[in-house]
């Protein structure tokens, strides 16, 4: 019959019989060799650095998710600040900030143009500085639509004044 402890007993006996001190000596010699020690320290430092980078990146990923949820709820003012340059998600965080800048400027400029036209103030041209691509094109399209509203406003104002003048002439 073979005992399950048989292998462990042989290893233990070999360790006590001289193999153990030899292993300790070999480990001791390798551990304090300048090249091996340097490599081991570099590997240990790299592992510690990688661990903290992953932790920092995880924190940045949480900030990105929080900001995206705020935007989904209609709050466009938030931005990620003090973004570390050495993380995996750094480029993503900066890209999200730039995208939010474009959305916010576009929405605010569109709201301003419409608000002015609702109060019959048509003198303000659209401000497209800083807007890129479709954002700039869309603001210019909104401005063109508002020019049509302005034209109708002035035409209606002229017709109203002409009608009032005609009433004044006939009432004399």
mmCIF file with all atom_site columns, C-alpha atoms in Angstrom:
data_model
loop_
_atom_site.group_PDB
_atom_site.id
_atom_site.type_symbol
_atom_site.label_atom_id
_atom_site.label_alt_id
_atom_site.label_comp_id
_atom_site.label_asym_id
_atom_site.label_entity_id
_atom_site.label_seq_id
_atom_site.pdbx_PDB_ins_code
_atom_site.Cartn_x
_atom_site.Cartn_y
_atom_site.Cartn_z
_atom_site.occupancy
_atom_site.B_iso_or_equiv
_atom_site.pdbx_formal_charge
_atom_site.auth_seq_id
_atom_site.auth_comp_id
_atom_site.auth_asym_id
_atom_site.auth_atom_id
_atom_site.pdbx_PDB_model_num
ATOM 1   C CA . UNK A 1 1   ? 0.000   0.000   0.000   1.00 0.00 ? 1   UNK A CA 1
ATOM 2   C CA . UNK A 1 2   ? 1.278   3.502   -0.927  1.00 0.00 ? 2   UNK A CA 1
ATOM 3   C CA . UNK A 1 3   ? 0.911   6.167   1.703   1.00 0.00 ? 3   UNK A CA 1
ATOM 4   C CA . UNK A 1 4   ? -0.182  9.629   0.615   1.00 0.00 ? 4   UNK A CA 1
ATOM 5   C CA . UNK A 1 5   ? 2.439   11.066  2.934   1.00 0.00 ? 5   UNK A CA 1
ATOM 6   C CA . UNK A 1 6   ? 5.231   9.037   1.366   1.00 0.00 ? 6   UNK A CA 1
ATOM 7   C CA . UNK A 1 7   ? 6.331   11.738  -1.094  1.00 0.00 ? 7   UNK A CA 1
ATOM 8   C CA . UNK A 1 8   ? 6.297   14.472  1.513   1.00 0.00 ? 8   UNK A CA 1
ATOM 9   C CA . UNK A 1 9   ? 8.331   12.320  3.898   1.00 0.00 ? 9   UNK A CA 1
ATOM 10  C CA . UNK A 1 10  ? 11.006  11.782  1.239   1.00 0.00 ? 10  UNK A CA 1
ATOM 11  C CA . UNK A 1 11  ? 11.182  15.510  0.448   1.00 0.00 ? 11  UNK A CA 1
ATOM 12  C CA . UNK A 1 12  ? 11.415  16.329  4.150   1.00 0.00 ? 12  UNK A CA 1
ATOM 13  C CA . UNK A 1 13  ? 14.177  13.770  4.660   1.00 0.00 ? 13  UNK A CA 1
ATOM 14  C CA . UNK A 1 14  ? 16.131  15.092  1.668   1.00 0.00 ? 14  UNK A CA 1
ATOM 15  C CA . UNK A 1 15  ? 15.768  18.657  2.939   1.00 0.00 ? 15  UNK A CA 1
ATOM 16  C CA . UNK A 1 16  ? 17.041  17.668  6.414   1.00 0.00 ? 16  UNK A CA 1
ATOM 17  C CA . UNK A 1 17  ? 19.776  15.488  4.940   1.00 0.00 ? 17  UNK A CA 1
ATOM 18  C CA . UNK A 1 18  ? 21.683  18.237  3.218   1.00 0.00 ? 18  UNK A CA 1
ATOM 19  C CA . UNK A 1 19  ? 19.506  19.468  0.372   1.00 0.00 ? 19  UNK A CA 1
ATOM 20  C CA . UNK A 1 20  ? 18.007  22.233  2.530   1.00 0.00 ? 20  UNK A CA 1
ATOM 21  C CA . UNK A 1 21  ? 21.279  23.937  3.368   1.00 0.00 ? 21  UNK A CA 1
ATOM 22  C CA . UNK A 1 22  ? 22.329  23.668  -0.263  1.00 0.00 ? 22  UNK A CA 1
ATOM 23  C CA . UNK A 1 23  ? 19.105  25.359  -1.410  1.00 0.00 ? 23  UNK A CA 1
ATOM 24  C CA . UNK A 1 24  ? 19.534  28.108  1.184   1.00 0.00 ? 24  UNK A CA 1
ATOM 25  C CA . UNK A 1 25  ? 23.142  28.622  0.066   1.00 0.00 ? 25  UNK A CA 1
ATOM 26  C CA . UNK A 1 26  ? 22.179  28.802  -3.650  1.00 0.00 ? 26  UNK A CA 1
ATOM 27  C CA . UNK A 1 27  ? 19.334  31.223  -2.910  1.00 0.00 ? 27  UNK A CA 1
ATOM 28  C CA . UNK A 1 28  ? 21.620  33.310  -0.705  1.00 0.00 ? 28  UNK A CA 1
ATOM 29  C CA . UNK A 1 29  ? 24.325  33.503  -3.385  1.00 0.00 ? 29  UNK A CA 1
ATOM 30  C CA . UNK A 1 30  ? 21.855  34.375  -6.184  1.00 0.00 ? 30  UNK A CA 1
ATOM 31  C CA . UNK A 1 31  ? 19.944  36.884  -4.119  1.00 0.00 ? 31  UNK A CA 1
ATOM 32  C CA . UNK A 1 32  ? 23.018  38.932  -3.385  1.00 0.00 ? 32  UNK A CA 1
ATOM 33  C CA . UNK A 1 33  ? 24.605  38.782  -6.812  1.00 0.00 ? 33  UNK A CA 1
ATOM 34  C CA . UNK A 1 34  ? 24.641  42.407  -8.057  1.00 0.00 ? 34  UNK A CA 1
ATOM 35  C CA . UNK A 1 35  ? 22.987  41.604  -11.402 1.00 0.00 ? 35  UNK A CA 1
ATOM 36  C CA . UNK A 1 36  ? 20.307  39.329  -9.981  1.00 0.00 ? 36  UNK A CA 1
ATOM 37  C CA . UNK A 1 37  ? 19.604  41.694  -7.092  1.00 0.00 ? 37  UNK A CA 1
ATOM 38  C CA . UNK A 1 38  ? 19.299  44.627  -9.480  1.00 0.00 ? 38  UNK A CA 1
ATOM 39  C CA . UNK A 1 39  ? 16.930  42.734  -11.745 1.00 0.00 ? 39  UNK A CA 1
ATOM 40  C CA . UNK A 1 40  ? 14.872  41.609  -8.766  1.00 0.00 ? 40  UNK A CA 1
ATOM 41  C CA . UNK A 1 41  ? 14.649  45.162  -7.432  1.00 0.00 ? 41  UNK A CA 1
ATOM 42  C CA . UNK A 1 42  ? 13.672  46.542  -10.842 1.00 0.00 ? 42  UNK A CA 1
ATOM 43  C CA . UNK A 1 43  ? 10.993  43.870  -11.173 1.00 0.00 ? 43  UNK A CA 1
ATOM 44  C CA . UNK A 1 44  ? 9.688   44.579  -7.676  1.00 0.00 ? 44  UNK A CA 1
ATOM 45  C CA . UNK A 1 45  ? 9.655   48.338  -8.320  1.00 0.00 ? 45  UNK A CA 1
ATOM 46  C CA . UNK A 1 46  ? 7.879   47.775  -11.653 1.00 0.00 ? 46  UNK A CA 1
ATOM 47  C CA . UNK A 1 47  ? 5.224   45.647  -9.977  1.00 0.00 ? 47  UNK A CA 1
ATOM 48  C CA . UNK A 1 48  ? 4.628   48.247  -7.257  1.00 0.00 ? 48  UNK A CA 1
ATOM 49  C CA . UNK A 1 49  ? 4.490   51.060  -9.843  1.00 0.00 ? 49  UNK A CA 1
ATOM 50  C CA . UNK A 1 50  ? 2.100   49.077  -12.042 1.00 0.00 ? 50  UNK A CA 1
ATOM 51  C CA . UNK A 1 51  ? -0.140  48.405  -9.061  1.00 0.00 ? 51  UNK A CA 1
ATOM 52  C CA . UNK A 1 52  ? -0.394  52.106  -8.206  1.00 0.00 ? 52  UNK A CA 1
ATOM 53  C CA . UNK A 1 53  ? -0.886  53.070  -11.865 1.00 0.00 ? 53  UNK A CA 1
ATOM 54  C CA . UNK A 1 54  ? -3.757  50.601  -12.123 1.00 0.00 ? 54  UNK A CA 1
ATOM 55  C CA . UNK A 1 55  ? -5.235  52.002  -8.909  1.00 0.00 ? 55  UNK A CA 1
ATOM 56  C CA . UNK A 1 56  ? -4.863  55.598  -10.176 1.00 0.00 ? 56  UNK A CA 1
ATOM 57  C CA . UNK A 1 57  ? -6.328  54.621  -13.544 1.00 0.00 ? 57  UNK A CA 1
ATOM 58  C CA . UNK A 1 58  ? -9.249  52.966  -11.756 1.00 0.00 ? 58  UNK A CA 1
ATOM 59  C CA . UNK A 1 59  ? -9.910  56.251  -9.935  1.00 0.00 ? 59  UNK A CA 1
ATOM 60  C CA . UNK A 1 60  ? -9.793  58.166  -13.237 1.00 0.00 ? 60  UNK A CA 1
ATOM 61  C CA . UNK A 1 61  ? -12.161 55.630  -14.805 1.00 0.00 ? 61  UNK A CA 1
ATOM 62  C CA . UNK A 1 62  ? -14.596 56.219  -11.923 1.00 0.00 ? 62  UNK A CA 1
ATOM 63  C CA . UNK A 1 63  ? -14.381 59.994  -12.554 1.00 0.00 ? 63  UNK A CA 1
ATOM 64  C CA . UNK A 1 64  ? -15.047 59.429  -16.259 1.00 0.00 ? 64  UNK A CA 1
ATOM 65  C CA . UNK A 1 65  ? -18.098 57.291  -15.483 1.00 0.00 ? 65  UNK A CA 1
ATOM 66  C CA . UNK A 1 66  ? -19.414 59.870  -12.989 1.00 0.00 ? 66  UNK A CA 1
ATOM 67  C CA . UNK A 1 67  ? -18.992 62.696  -15.503 1.00 0.00 ? 67  UNK A CA 1
ATOM 68  C CA . UNK A 1 68  ? -20.709 60.703  -18.260 1.00 0.00 ? 68  UNK A CA 1
ATOM 69  C CA . UNK A 1 69  ? -23.650 60.018  -15.932 1.00 0.00 ? 69  UNK A CA 1
ATOM 70  C CA . UNK A 1 70  ? -23.892 63.747  -15.113 1.00 0.00 ? 70  UNK A CA 1
ATOM 71  C CA . UNK A 1 71  ? -23.990 64.561  -18.834 1.00 0.00 ? 71  UNK A CA 1
ATOM 72  C CA . UNK A 1 72  ? -26.657 61.912  -19.376 1.00 0.00 ? 72  UNK A CA 1
ATOM 73  C CA . UNK A 1 73  ? -28.732 63.742  -16.739 1.00 0.00 ? 73  UNK A CA 1
ATOM 74  C CA . UNK A 1 74  ? -28.332 67.053  -18.606 1.00 0.00 ? 74  UNK A CA 1
ATOM 75  C CA . UNK A 1 75  ? -25.563 68.660  -16.555 1.00 0.00 ? 75  UNK A CA 1
ATOM 76  C CA . UNK A 1 76  ? -22.905 69.786  -19.030 1.00 0.00 ? 76  UNK A CA 1
ATOM 77  C CA . UNK A 1 77  ? -20.843 72.004  -16.741 1.00 0.00 ? 77  UNK A CA 1
ATOM 78  C CA . UNK A 1 78  ? -18.712 69.292  -15.139 1.00 0.00 ? 78  UNK A CA 1
ATOM 79  C CA . UNK A 1 79  ? -15.172 68.620  -16.316 1.00 0.00 ? 79  UNK A CA 1
ATOM 80  C CA . UNK A 1 80  ? -12.367 66.356  -15.217 1.00 0.00 ? 80  UNK A CA 1
ATOM 81  C CA . UNK A 1 81  ? -9.641  68.430  -13.582 1.00 0.00 ? 81  UNK A CA 1
ATOM 82  C CA . UNK A 1 82  ? -6.046  67.612  -12.685 1.00 0.00 ? 82  UNK A CA 1
ATOM 83  C CA . UNK A 1 83  ? -5.809  64.647  -15.042 1.00 0.00 ? 83  UNK A CA 1
ATOM 84  C CA . UNK A 1 84  ? -2.516  62.778  -14.523 1.00 0.00 ? 84  UNK A CA 1
ATOM 85  C CA . UNK A 1 85  ? -0.441  62.421  -17.701 1.00 0.00 ? 85  UNK A CA 1
ATOM 86  C CA . UNK A 1 86  ? 0.816   58.878  -17.095 1.00 0.00 ? 86  UNK A CA 1
ATOM 87  C CA . UNK A 1 87  ? -2.405  56.845  -16.975 1.00 0.00 ? 87  UNK A CA 1
ATOM 88  C CA . UNK A 1 88  ? -4.033  54.668  -19.603 1.00 0.00 ? 88  UNK A CA 1
ATOM 89  C CA . UNK A 1 89  ? -7.280  56.679  -19.551 1.00 0.00 ? 89  UNK A CA 1
ATOM 90  C CA . UNK A 1 90  ? -5.621  60.114  -19.759 1.00 0.00 ? 90  UNK A CA 1
ATOM 91  C CA . UNK A 1 91  ? -6.333  60.568  -23.475 1.00 0.00 ? 91  UNK A CA 1
ATOM 92  C CA . UNK A 1 92  ? -9.952  59.492  -22.970 1.00 0.00 ? 92  UNK A CA 1
ATOM 93  C CA . UNK A 1 93  ? -10.446 61.989  -20.146 1.00 0.00 ? 93  UNK A CA 1
ATOM 94  C CA . UNK A 1 94  ? -9.024  64.872  -22.215 1.00 0.00 ? 94  UNK A CA 1
ATOM 95  C CA . UNK A 1 95  ? -11.140 63.859  -25.232 1.00 0.00 ? 95  UNK A CA 1
ATOM 96  C CA . UNK A 1 96  ? -14.313 63.816  -23.121 1.00 0.00 ? 96  UNK A CA 1
ATOM 97  C CA . UNK A 1 97  ? -13.500 67.301  -21.789 1.00 0.00 ? 97  UNK A CA 1
ATOM 98  C CA . UNK A 1 98  ? -13.001 68.621  -25.352 1.00 0.00 ? 98  UNK A CA 1
ATOM 99  C CA . UNK A 1 99  ? -16.225 66.988  -26.519 1.00 0.00 ? 99  UNK A CA 1
ATOM 100 C CA . UNK A 1 100 ? -18.155 68.528  -23.621 1.00 0.00 ? 100 UNK A CA 1
ATOM 101 C CA . UNK A 1 101 ? -16.671 71.939  -24.427 1.00 0.00 ? 101 UNK A CA 1
ATOM 102 C CA . UNK A 1 102 ? -18.024 71.652  -27.984 1.00 0.00 ? 102 UNK A CA 1
ATOM 103 C CA . UNK A 1 103 ? -21.481 70.513  -26.837 1.00 0.00 ? 103 UNK A CA 1
ATOM 104 C CA . UNK A 1 104 ? -21.745 73.218  -24.211 1.00 0.00 ? 104 UNK A CA 1
ATOM 105 C CA . UNK A 1 105 ? -20.644 76.059  -26.507 1.00 0.00 ? 105 UNK A CA 1
ATOM 106 C CA . UNK A 1 106 ? -22.984 74.835  -29.252 1.00 0.00 ? 106 UNK A CA 1
ATOM 107 C CA . UNK A 1 107 ? -25.995 74.601  -26.941 1.00 0.00 ? 107 UNK A CA 1
ATOM 108 C CA . UNK A 1 108 ? -25.365 77.927  -25.229 1.00 0.00 ? 108 UNK A CA 1
ATOM 109 C CA . UNK A 1 109 ? -24.783 79.751  -28.526 1.00 0.00 ? 109 UNK A CA 1
ATOM 110 C CA . UNK A 1 110 ? -27.936 78.225  -30.012 1.00 0.00 ? 110 UNK A CA 1
ATOM 111 C CA . UNK A 1 111 ? -29.956 79.178  -26.936 1.00 0.00 ? 111 UNK A CA 1
ATOM 112 C CA . UNK A 1 112 ? -28.611 82.743  -27.045 1.00 0.00 ? 112 UNK A CA 1
ATOM 113 C CA . UNK A 1 113 ? -29.450 83.195  -30.743 1.00 0.00 ? 113 UNK A CA 1
ATOM 114 C CA . UNK A 1 114 ? -32.989 81.907  -30.228 1.00 0.00 ? 114 UNK A CA 1
ATOM 115 C CA . UNK A 1 115 ? -33.538 83.985  -27.072 1.00 0.00 ? 115 UNK A CA 1
ATOM 116 C CA . UNK A 1 116 ? -32.439 87.168  -28.875 1.00 0.00 ? 116 UNK A CA 1
ATOM 117 C CA . UNK A 1 117 ? -34.751 86.455  -31.804 1.00 0.00 ? 117 UNK A CA 1
ATOM 118 C CA . UNK A 1 118 ? -37.691 85.834  -29.450 1.00 0.00 ? 118 UNK A CA 1
ATOM 119 C CA . UNK A 1 119 ? -37.222 89.403  -28.203 1.00 0.00 ? 119 UNK A CA 1
ATOM 120 C CA . UNK A 1 120 ? -36.915 90.725  -31.753 1.00 0.00 ? 120 UNK A CA 1
ATOM 121 C CA . UNK A 1 121 ? -33.230 91.460  -31.367 1.00 0.00 ? 121 UNK A CA 1
ATOM 122 C CA . UNK A 1 122 ? -31.560 90.356  -34.562 1.00 0.00 ? 122 UNK A CA 1
ATOM 123 C CA . UNK A 1 123 ? -28.342 92.334  -34.420 1.00 0.00 ? 123 UNK A CA 1
ATOM 124 C CA . UNK A 1 124 ? -26.189 89.637  -32.822 1.00 0.00 ? 124 UNK A CA 1
ATOM 125 C CA . UNK A 1 125 ? -24.315 87.438  -35.298 1.00 0.00 ? 125 UNK A CA 1
ATOM 126 C CA . UNK A 1 126 ? -23.556 83.826  -34.358 1.00 0.00 ? 126 UNK A CA 1
ATOM 127 C CA . UNK A 1 127 ? -20.245 83.309  -32.603 1.00 0.00 ? 127 UNK A CA 1
ATOM 128 C CA . UNK A 1 128 ? -18.617 80.242  -34.150 1.00 0.00 ? 128 UNK A CA 1
ATOM 129 C CA . UNK A 1 129 ? -15.108 80.760  -32.778 1.00 0.00 ? 129 UNK A CA 1
ATOM 130 C CA . UNK A 1 130 ? -13.918 77.578  -31.117 1.00 0.00 ? 130 UNK A CA 1
ATOM 131 C CA . UNK A 1 131 ? -16.647 75.443  -32.665 1.00 0.00 ? 131 UNK A CA 1
ATOM 132 C CA . UNK A 1 132 ? -15.486 72.706  -35.013 1.00 0.00 ? 132 UNK A CA 1
ATOM 133 C CA . UNK A 1 133 ? -17.061 70.784  -37.860 1.00 0.00 ? 133 UNK A CA 1
ATOM 134 C CA . UNK A 1 134 ? -20.776 70.072  -37.586 1.00 0.00 ? 134 UNK A CA 1
ATOM 135 C CA . UNK A 1 135 ? -21.092 72.214  -34.469 1.00 0.00 ? 135 UNK A CA 1
ATOM 136 C CA . UNK A 1 136 ? -20.034 75.340  -36.393 1.00 0.00 ? 136 UNK A CA 1
ATOM 137 C CA . UNK A 1 137 ? -22.098 74.391  -39.452 1.00 0.00 ? 137 UNK A CA 1
ATOM 138 C CA . UNK A 1 138 ? -25.211 73.830  -37.335 1.00 0.00 ? 138 UNK A CA 1
ATOM 139 C CA . UNK A 1 139 ? -24.881 77.215  -35.596 1.00 0.00 ? 139 UNK A CA 1
ATOM 140 C CA . UNK A 1 140 ? -24.617 78.877  -39.013 1.00 0.00 ? 140 UNK A CA 1
ATOM 141 C CA . UNK A 1 141 ? -27.716 76.941  -40.161 1.00 0.00 ? 141 UNK A CA 1
ATOM 142 C CA . UNK A 1 142 ? -29.629 78.123  -37.083 1.00 0.00 ? 142 UNK A CA 1
ATOM 143 C CA . UNK A 1 143 ? -28.510 81.669  -37.847 1.00 0.00 ? 143 UNK A CA 1
ATOM 144 C CA . UNK A 1 144 ? -29.800 81.374  -41.433 1.00 0.00 ? 144 UNK A CA 1
ATOM 145 C CA . UNK A 1 145 ? -33.166 80.142  -40.143 1.00 0.00 ? 145 UNK A CA 1
ATOM 146 C CA . UNK A 1 146 ? -33.322 83.074  -37.750 1.00 0.00 ? 146 UNK A CA 1
ATOM 147 C CA . UNK A 1 147 ? -32.620 85.451  -40.657 1.00 0.00 ? 147 UNK A CA 1
ATOM 148 C CA . UNK A 1 148 ? -35.828 84.176  -42.220 1.00 0.00 ? 148 UNK A CA 1
ATOM 149 C CA . UNK A 1 149 ? -37.660 84.921  -38.971 1.00 0.00 ? 149 UNK A CA 1
ATOM 150 C CA . UNK A 1 150 ? -36.057 88.368  -38.908 1.00 0.00 ? 150 UNK A CA 1
ATOM 151 C CA . UNK A 1 151 ? -37.137 89.042  -42.480 1.00 0.00 ? 151 UNK A CA 1
ATOM 152 C CA . UNK A 1 152 ? -40.715 88.066  -41.651 1.00 0.00 ? 152 UNK A CA 1
ATOM 153 C CA . UNK A 1 153 ? -40.609 90.256  -38.533 1.00 0.00 ? 153 UNK A CA 1
ATOM 154 C CA . UNK A 1 154 ? -39.493 93.332  -40.465 1.00 0.00 ? 154 UNK A CA 1
ATOM 155 C CA . UNK A 1 155 ? -41.963 92.652  -43.293 1.00 0.00 ? 155 UNK A CA 1
ATOM 156 C CA . UNK A 1 156 ? -44.752 92.367  -40.726 1.00 0.00 ? 156 UNK A CA 1
ATOM 157 C CA . UNK A 1 157 ? -43.602 95.562  -39.006 1.00 0.00 ? 157 UNK A CA 1
ATOM 158 C CA . UNK A 1 158 ? -43.586 97.473  -42.320 1.00 0.00 ? 158 UNK A CA 1
ATOM 159 C CA . UNK A 1 159 ? -47.053 96.161  -43.206 1.00 0.00 ? 159 UNK A CA 1
ATOM 160 C CA . UNK A 1 160 ? -48.342 97.128  -39.763 1.00 0.00 ? 160 UNK A CA 1
ATOM 161 C CA . UNK A 1 161 ? -46.917 100.668 -40.113 1.00 0.00 ? 161 UNK A CA 1
ATOM 162 C CA . UNK A 1 162 ? -48.397 101.004 -43.600 1.00 0.00 ? 162 UNK A CA 1
ATOM 163 C CA . UNK A 1 163 ? -51.790 99.915  -42.287 1.00 0.00 ? 163 UNK A CA 1
ATOM 164 C CA . UNK A 1 164 ? -51.573 102.440 -39.441 1.00 0.00 ? 164 UNK A CA 1
ATOM 165 C CA . UNK A 1 165 ? -50.615 105.200 -41.905 1.00 0.00 ? 165 UNK A CA 1
ATOM 166 C CA . UNK A 1 166 ? -53.501 104.273 -44.136 1.00 0.00 ? 166 UNK A CA 1
ATOM 167 C CA . UNK A 1 167 ? -55.861 104.426 -41.138 1.00 0.00 ? 167 UNK A CA 1
ATOM 168 C CA . UNK A 1 168 ? -54.496 107.844 -40.213 1.00 0.00 ? 168 UNK A CA 1
ATOM 169 C CA . UNK A 1 169 ? -55.105 109.164 -43.765 1.00 0.00 ? 169 UNK A CA 1
ATOM 170 C CA . UNK A 1 170 ? -58.659 107.895 -43.896 1.00 0.00 ? 170 UNK A CA 1
ATOM 171 C CA . UNK A 1 171 ? -59.556 109.182 -40.469 1.00 0.00 ? 171 UNK A CA 1
ATOM 172 C CA . UNK A 1 172 ? -58.829 112.818 -41.389 1.00 0.00 ? 172 UNK A CA 1
#
